[in-house]
Amino acid sequence: MNIVAGSYEKYILGWTLNHNKQGGKSNGDEEQEVCYLNSTFTYPAHMAPIKCLAMAGPVLVTGGMDDAIKIFDVAAYCEVGSLLHHSAAITSLSFYGDQCYGKAEGNDIAYPRNLLSGSLDGNICIWDSDLWVHLKTMKAHKKGVNDLAIHPSGRLALSVGRDCHLSMFNLIKGRCTFTSNLQKEATLIEFNSRVGDSYSVGIDEVVSVHNAEDARLLHSLQHSKRVLCLSPAQNGLLLTGGEDSTIRAWDLASGKISFSLENAHKNRIKGLSVLGPKTSIESDDAPYLVTSASSDGIIRVWDVRMVKRENSTPLSETDSKARITCLASSTSNRLRKAQAFIERDLRSEKGELMASKKESKAKRKSKESNLKEDSHPSFAKKKKSKKLMGIKKKKGMKKKGVAKHGKLAAALS
């Protein structure tokens, strides 16, 4: 499992989460999860503070206040390139693909198909995440884009902006199809499940849950202070965190709190990420590992099962010593995808090399044929004879003229 955080100091910081089970005591206690956060990299990604992250498989994209989107291969620990199309700070990044919604099965290499980016220039750009080419720019808001979310079907997307509007986009046609006035500025938006039957909008200290078909309000989730991050989870849960330093898990069916972590951090929570579902016990498929990041640089990993038993001790934590601004994580098919990319690139380079060899061979043959024509004996003799004939003709004319003038001079004398 990879965890990556962006910071105000322009750096991205990465960790790997290694976990195993520790046997219970003799009194029959069940096995507990033991986690270790190992630092893997610290890299100066941008020329200005980092605003957002998105991660899918081995691919990490970061957006900063320097108007740039940077691409990284986390498995290879290298920077791939940059996307420079926006004219203002990047505020939101979101991948679409089977990997993002857990649809990849078997030996299939899960990889995102497209990337959507929102910016303070009011535009949303669609990118091909395979070739990393710009496909479309959609005008989203009169002012900056605060956040965006892609429906699991990939057919539509929602965004909220500083103009206090919610916009809906048809991603097949690449245009805005609907806008709604929210009265207040919304900073967060997210689809709540893999089905995409509802979505959540964060406005100050309230998160409103709406039906995706008719935008009908289902629940209003009240917090004591402003909400800064949302993270949908399995089993109909929505995790929220914000300025009150508390992590809450909401049951979207009832609109009530399923469990909460009071004072999970000393400072405001800037990021939440669900690391994996509970799969070893079939009766409980709720997410069991959740990571959180606070503005003071503390990264913590929580076990949901322990939280439900009123044990608020984190499984693991680390101090990044940075001002964290955003958080992302990835768990699937990293190395296999990286290897597949290497093989594909090698095949591509081999094909380009063969094509260049064929082209150079054809040019060489063309030059050789031209040289052969120039050095052909019959062609050379013809040219030489024509030249000599011209010279003889000129000499003959000159002698004839001299003789004529000589006779005329003799007659006159």
PDB file of N, CA and C in Angstrom, residues 237-290:
ATOM      1  N   LEU A 237     -20.842   3.769   3.880  1.00  0.00           N
ATOM      2  CA  LEU A 237     -20.276   4.706   4.843  1.00  0.00           C
ATOM      3  C   LEU A 237     -19.619   5.876   4.128  1.00  0.00           C
ATOM      4  N   LEU A 238     -19.638   7.024   4.794  1.00  0.00           N
ATOM      5  CA  LEU A 238     -18.953   8.218   4.317  1.00  0.00           C
ATOM      6  C   LEU A 238     -18.127   8.780   5.460  1.00  0.00           C
ATOM      7  N   LEU A 239     -16.822   8.901   5.247  1.00  0.00           N
ATOM      8  CA  LEU A 239     -15.922   9.437   6.261  1.00  0.00           C
ATOM      9  C   LEU A 239     -15.717  10.922   6.026  1.00  0.00           C
ATOM     10  N   THR A 240     -15.764  11.692   7.111  1.00  0.00           N
ATOM     11  CA  THR A 240     -15.562  13.135   7.025  1.00  0.00           C
ATOM     12  C   THR A 240     -14.555  13.582   8.072  1.00  0.00           C
ATOM     13  N   GLY A 241     -13.840  14.632   7.745  1.00  0.00           N
ATOM     14  CA  GLY A 241     -12.885  15.226   8.675  1.00  0.00           C
ATOM     15  C   GLY A 241     -12.764  16.707   8.394  1.00  0.00           C
ATOM     16  N   GLY A 242     -12.335  17.448   9.414  1.00  0.00           N
ATOM     17  CA  GLY A 242     -12.248  18.886   9.205  1.00  0.00           C
ATOM     18  C   GLY A 242     -11.586  19.623  10.344  1.00  0.00           C
ATOM     19  N   GLU A 243     -12.048  20.841  10.563  1.00  0.00           N
ATOM     20  CA  GLU A 243     -11.413  21.728  11.529  1.00  0.00           C
ATOM     21  C   GLU A 243     -11.663  21.331  12.976  1.00  0.00           C
ATOM     22  N   ASP A 244     -12.621  20.444  13.235  1.00  0.00           N
ATOM     23  CA  ASP A 244     -12.871  20.003  14.608  1.00  0.00           C
ATOM     24  C   ASP A 244     -11.981  18.832  15.016  1.00  0.00           C
ATOM     25  N   SER A 245     -11.066  18.395  14.124  1.00  0.00           N
ATOM     26  CA  SER A 245     -10.082  17.334  14.411  1.00  0.00           C
ATOM     27  C   SER A 245     -10.718  15.985  14.719  1.00  0.00           C
ATOM     28  N   THR A 246     -11.951  15.772  14.293  1.00  0.00           N
ATOM     29  CA  THR A 246     -12.669  14.523  14.552  1.00  0.00           C
ATOM     30  C   THR A 246     -12.978  13.812  13.241  1.00  0.00           C
ATOM     31  N   ILE A 247     -12.774  12.506  13.233  1.00  0.00           N
ATOM     32  CA  ILE A 247     -13.139  11.680  12.081  1.00  0.00           C
ATOM     33  C   ILE A 247     -14.489  11.039  12.365  1.00  0.00           C
ATOM     34  N   ARG A 248     -15.428  11.236  11.454  1.00  0.00           N
ATOM     35  CA  ARG A 248     -16.771  10.662  11.611  1.00  0.00           C
ATOM     36  C   ARG A 248     -17.075   9.733  10.442  1.00  0.00           C
ATOM     37  N   ALA A 249     -17.713   8.617  10.752  1.00  0.00           N
ATOM     38  CA  ALA A 249     -18.189   7.682   9.735  1.00  0.00           C
ATOM     39  C   ALA A 249     -19.713   7.718   9.754  1.00  0.00           C
ATOM     40  N   TRP A 250     -20.295   8.191   8.656  1.00  0.00           N
ATOM     41  CA  TRP A 250     -21.744   8.361   8.568  1.00  0.00           C
ATOM     42  C   TRP A 250     -22.365   7.193   7.814  1.00  0.00           C
ATOM     43  N   ASP A 251     -23.484   6.708   8.339  1.00  0.00           N
ATOM     44  CA  ASP A 251     -24.281   5.697   7.650  1.00  0.00           C
ATOM     45  C   ASP A 251     -25.214   6.430   6.697  1.00  0.00           C
ATOM     46  N   LEU A 252     -24.987   6.291   5.398  1.00  0.00           N
ATOM     47  CA  LEU A 252     -25.759   7.054   4.421  1.00  0.00           C
ATOM     48  C   LEU A 252     -27.194   6.571   4.289  1.00  0.00           C
ATOM     49  N   ALA A 253     -27.481   5.372   4.762  1.00  0.00           N
ATOM     50  CA  ALA A 253     -28.862   4.882   4.715  1.00  0.00           C
ATOM     51  C   ALA A 253     -29.738   5.613   5.722  1.00  0.00           C
ATOM     52  N   SER A 254     -29.181   5.882   6.899  1.00  0.00           N
ATOM     53  CA  SER A 254     -29.961   6.536   7.956  1.00  0.00           C
ATOM     54  C   SER A 254     -29.572   7.992   8.173  1.00  0.00           C
ATOM     55  N   GLY A 255     -28.401   8.390   7.700  1.00  0.00           N
ATOM     56  CA  GLY A 255     -27.942   9.748   7.929  1.00  0.00           C
ATOM     57  C   GLY A 255     -27.413   9.981   9.328  1.00  0.00           C
ATOM     58  N   LYS A 256     -27.090   8.904  10.043  1.00  0.00           N
ATOM     59  CA  LYS A 256     -26.591   9.022  11.414  1.00  0.00           C
ATOM     60  C   LYS A 256     -25.131   8.570  11.488  1.00  0.00           C
ATOM     61  N   ILE A 257     -24.483   8.947  12.588  1.00  0.00           N
ATOM     62  CA  ILE A 257     -23.082   8.594  12.783  1.00  0.00           C
ATOM     63  C   ILE A 257     -22.974   7.123  13.159  1.00  0.00           C
ATOM     64  N   SER A 258     -22.177   6.371  12.401  1.00  0.00           N
ATOM     65  CA  SER A 258     -21.930   4.971  12.725  1.00  0.00           C
ATOM     66  C   SER A 258     -20.880   4.856  13.826  1.00  0.00           C
ATOM     67  N   PHE A 259     -19.801   5.602  13.707  1.00  0.00           N
ATOM     68  CA  PHE A 259     -18.785   5.690  14.762  1.00  0.00           C
ATOM     69  C   PHE A 259     -17.958   6.947  14.514  1.00  0.00           C
ATOM     70  N   SER A 260     -17.228   7.367  15.502  1.00  0.00           N
ATOM     71  CA  SER A 260     -16.413   8.574  15.372  1.00  0.00           C
ATOM     72  C   SER A 260     -15.136   8.445  16.181  1.00  0.00           C
ATOM     73  N   LEU A 261     -14.142   9.208  15.774  1.00  0.00           N
ATOM     74  CA  LEU A 261     -12.860   9.297  16.470  1.00  0.00           C
ATOM     75  C   LEU A 261     -12.697  10.729  16.968  1.00  0.00           C
ATOM     76  N   GLU A 262     -13.022  10.950  18.220  1.00  0.00           N
ATOM     77  CA  GLU A 262     -12.897  12.288  18.787  1.00  0.00           C
ATOM     78  C   GLU A 262     -11.421  12.644  18.951  1.00  0.00           C
ATOM     79  N   ASN A 263     -11.092  13.867  18.549  1.00  0.00           N
ATOM     80  CA  ASN A 263      -9.715  14.363  18.673  1.00  0.00           C
ATOM     81  C   ASN A 263      -8.712  13.386  18.055  1.00  0.00           C
ATOM     82  N   ALA A 264      -9.008  12.977  16.837  1.00  0.00           N
ATOM     83  CA  ALA A 264      -8.096  12.075  16.131  1.00  0.00           C
ATOM     84  C   ALA A 264      -6.746  12.731  15.877  1.00  0.00           C
ATOM     85  N   HIS A 265      -6.747  14.044  15.764  1.00  0.00           N
ATOM     86  CA  HIS A 265      -5.514  14.820  15.599  1.00  0.00           C
ATOM     87  C   HIS A 265      -5.594  16.064  16.482  1.00  0.00           C
ATOM     88  N   LYS A 266      -4.451  16.675  16.691  1.00  0.00           N
ATOM     89  CA  LYS A 266      -4.420  17.908  17.475  1.00  0.00           C
ATOM     90  C   LYS A 266      -4.802  19.117  16.634  1.00  0.00           C
ATOM     91  N   ASN A 267      -4.613  19.014  15.336  1.00  0.00           N
ATOM     92  CA  ASN A 267      -4.942  20.110  14.426  1.00  0.00           C
ATOM     93  C   ASN A 267      -5.980  19.644  13.411  1.00  0.00           C
ATOM     94  N   ARG A 268      -6.357  20.542  12.524  1.00  0.00           N
ATOM     95  CA  ARG A 268      -7.403  20.229  11.550  1.00  0.00           C
ATOM     96  C   ARG A 268      -6.973  19.112  10.607  1.00  0.00           C
ATOM     97  N   ILE A 269      -7.922  18.306  10.221  1.00  0.00           N
ATOM     98  CA  ILE A 269      -7.671  17.154   9.348  1.00  0.00           C
ATOM     99  C   ILE A 269      -7.779  17.607   7.895  1.00  0.00           C
ATOM    100  N   LYS A 270      -6.709  17.390   7.130  1.00  0.00           N
ATOM    101  CA  LYS A 270      -6.648  17.855   5.745  1.00  0.00           C
ATOM    102  C   LYS A 270      -6.887  16.749   4.719  1.00  0.00           C
ATOM    103  N   GLY A 271      -6.805  15.484   5.153  1.00  0.00           N
ATOM    104  CA  GLY A 271      -6.999  14.409   4.192  1.00  0.00           C
ATOM    105  C   GLY A 271      -7.409  13.111   4.846  1.00  0.00           C
ATOM    106  N   LEU A 272      -8.267  12.349   4.146  1.00  0.00           N
ATOM    107  CA  LEU A 272      -8.710  11.026   4.587  1.00  0.00           C
ATOM    108  C   LEU A 272      -8.646  10.073   3.403  1.00  0.00           C
ATOM    109  N   SER A 273      -8.261   8.829   3.678  1.00  0.00           N
ATOM    110  CA  SER A 273      -8.213   7.835   2.611  1.00  0.00           C
ATOM    111  C   SER A 273      -8.481   6.455   3.179  1.00  0.00           C
ATOM    112  N   VAL A 274      -9.382   5.722   2.535  1.00  0.00           N
ATOM    113  CA  VAL A 274      -9.683   4.344   2.916  1.00  0.00           C
ATOM    114  C   VAL A 274      -8.695   3.439   2.190  1.00  0.00           C
ATOM    115  N   LEU A 275      -7.951   2.656   2.942  1.00  0.00           N
ATOM    116  CA  LEU A 275      -6.869   1.859   2.368  1.00  0.00           C
ATOM    117  C   LEU A 275      -7.311   0.498   1.874  1.00  0.00           C
ATOM    118  N   GLY A 276      -8.375  -0.085   2.455  1.00  0.00           N
ATOM    119  CA  GLY A 276      -8.783  -1.406   1.982  1.00  0.00           C
ATOM    120  C   GLY A 276      -9.995  -1.908   2.714  1.00  0.00           C
ATOM    121  N   PRO A 277     -10.760  -2.800   2.079  1.00  0.00           N
ATOM    122  CA  PRO A 277     -11.932  -3.371   2.725  1.00  0.00           C
ATOM    123  C   PRO A 277     -11.565  -4.535   3.625  1.00  0.00           C
ATOM    124  N   LYS A 278     -12.428  -4.802   4.573  1.00  0.00           N
ATOM    125  CA  LYS A 278     -12.251  -5.960   5.450  1.00  0.00           C
ATOM    126  C   LYS A 278     -12.771  -7.177   4.708  1.00  0.00           C
ATOM    127  N   THR A 279     -11.874  -8.068   4.324  1.00  0.00           N
ATOM    128  CA  THR A 279     -12.274  -9.213   3.507  1.00  0.00           C
ATOM    129  C   THR A 279     -12.099 -10.548   4.208  1.00  0.00           C
ATOM    130  N   SER A 280     -11.346 -10.576   5.311  1.00  0.00           N
ATOM    131  CA  SER A 280     -11.077 -11.861   5.956  1.00  0.00           C
ATOM    132  C   SER A 280     -12.281 -12.376   6.730  1.00  0.00           C
ATOM    133  N   ILE A 281     -13.161 -11.480   7.151  1.00  0.00           N
ATOM    134  CA  ILE A 281     -14.370 -11.892   7.867  1.00  0.00           C
ATOM    135  C   ILE A 281     -15.569 -11.477   7.022  1.00  0.00           C
ATOM    136  N   GLU A 282     -16.301 -12.429   6.504  1.00  0.00           N
ATOM    137  CA  GLU A 282     -17.366 -12.130   5.554  1.00  0.00           C
ATOM    138  C   GLU A 282     -18.524 -11.380   6.189  1.00  0.00           C
ATOM    139  N   SER A 283     -18.708 -11.514   7.493  1.00  0.00           N
ATOM    140  CA  SER A 283     -19.842 -10.865   8.136  1.00  0.00           C
ATOM    141  C   SER A 283     -19.658  -9.364   8.269  1.00  0.00           C
ATOM    142  N   ASP A 284     -18.434  -8.879   8.074  1.00  0.00           N
ATOM    143  CA  ASP A 284     -18.172  -7.454   8.230  1.00  0.00           C
ATOM    144  C   ASP A 284     -17.305  -6.992   7.070  1.00  0.00           C
ATOM    145  N   ASP A 285     -17.931  -6.338   6.077  1.00  0.00           N
ATOM    146  CA  ASP A 285     -17.169  -5.905   4.914  1.00  0.00           C
ATOM    147  C   ASP A 285     -16.897  -4.411   4.943  1.00  0.00           C
ATOM    148  N   ALA A 286     -16.958  -3.812   6.113  1.00  0.00           N
ATOM    149  CA  ALA A 286     -16.637  -2.398   6.248  1.00  0.00           C
ATOM    150  C   ALA A 286     -15.144  -2.187   6.061  1.00  0.00           C
ATOM    151  N   PRO A 287     -14.720  -0.988   5.643  1.00  0.00           N
ATOM    152  CA  PRO A 287     -13.291  -0.726   5.524  1.00  0.00           C
ATOM    153  C   PRO A 287     -12.628  -0.848   6.881  1.00  0.00           C
ATOM    154  N   TYR A 288     -11.445  -1.417   6.928  1.00  0.00           N
ATOM    155  CA  TYR A 288     -10.822  -1.628   8.225  1.00  0.00           C
ATOM    156  C   TYR A 288      -9.548  -0.823   8.413  1.00  0.00           C
ATOM    157  N   LEU A 289      -8.952  -0.306   7.345  1.00  0.00           N
ATOM    158  CA  LEU A 289      -7.785   0.546   7.476  1.00  0.00           C
ATOM    159  C   LEU A 289      -8.078   1.908   6.861  1.00  0.00           C
ATOM    160  N   VAL A 290      -7.938   2.938   7.659  1.00  0.00           N
ATOM    161  CA  VAL A 290      -8.181   4.309   7.228  1.00  0.00           C
ATOM    162  C   VAL A 290      -6.984   5.149   7.639  1.00  0.00           C
TER     163      VAL A 290
END
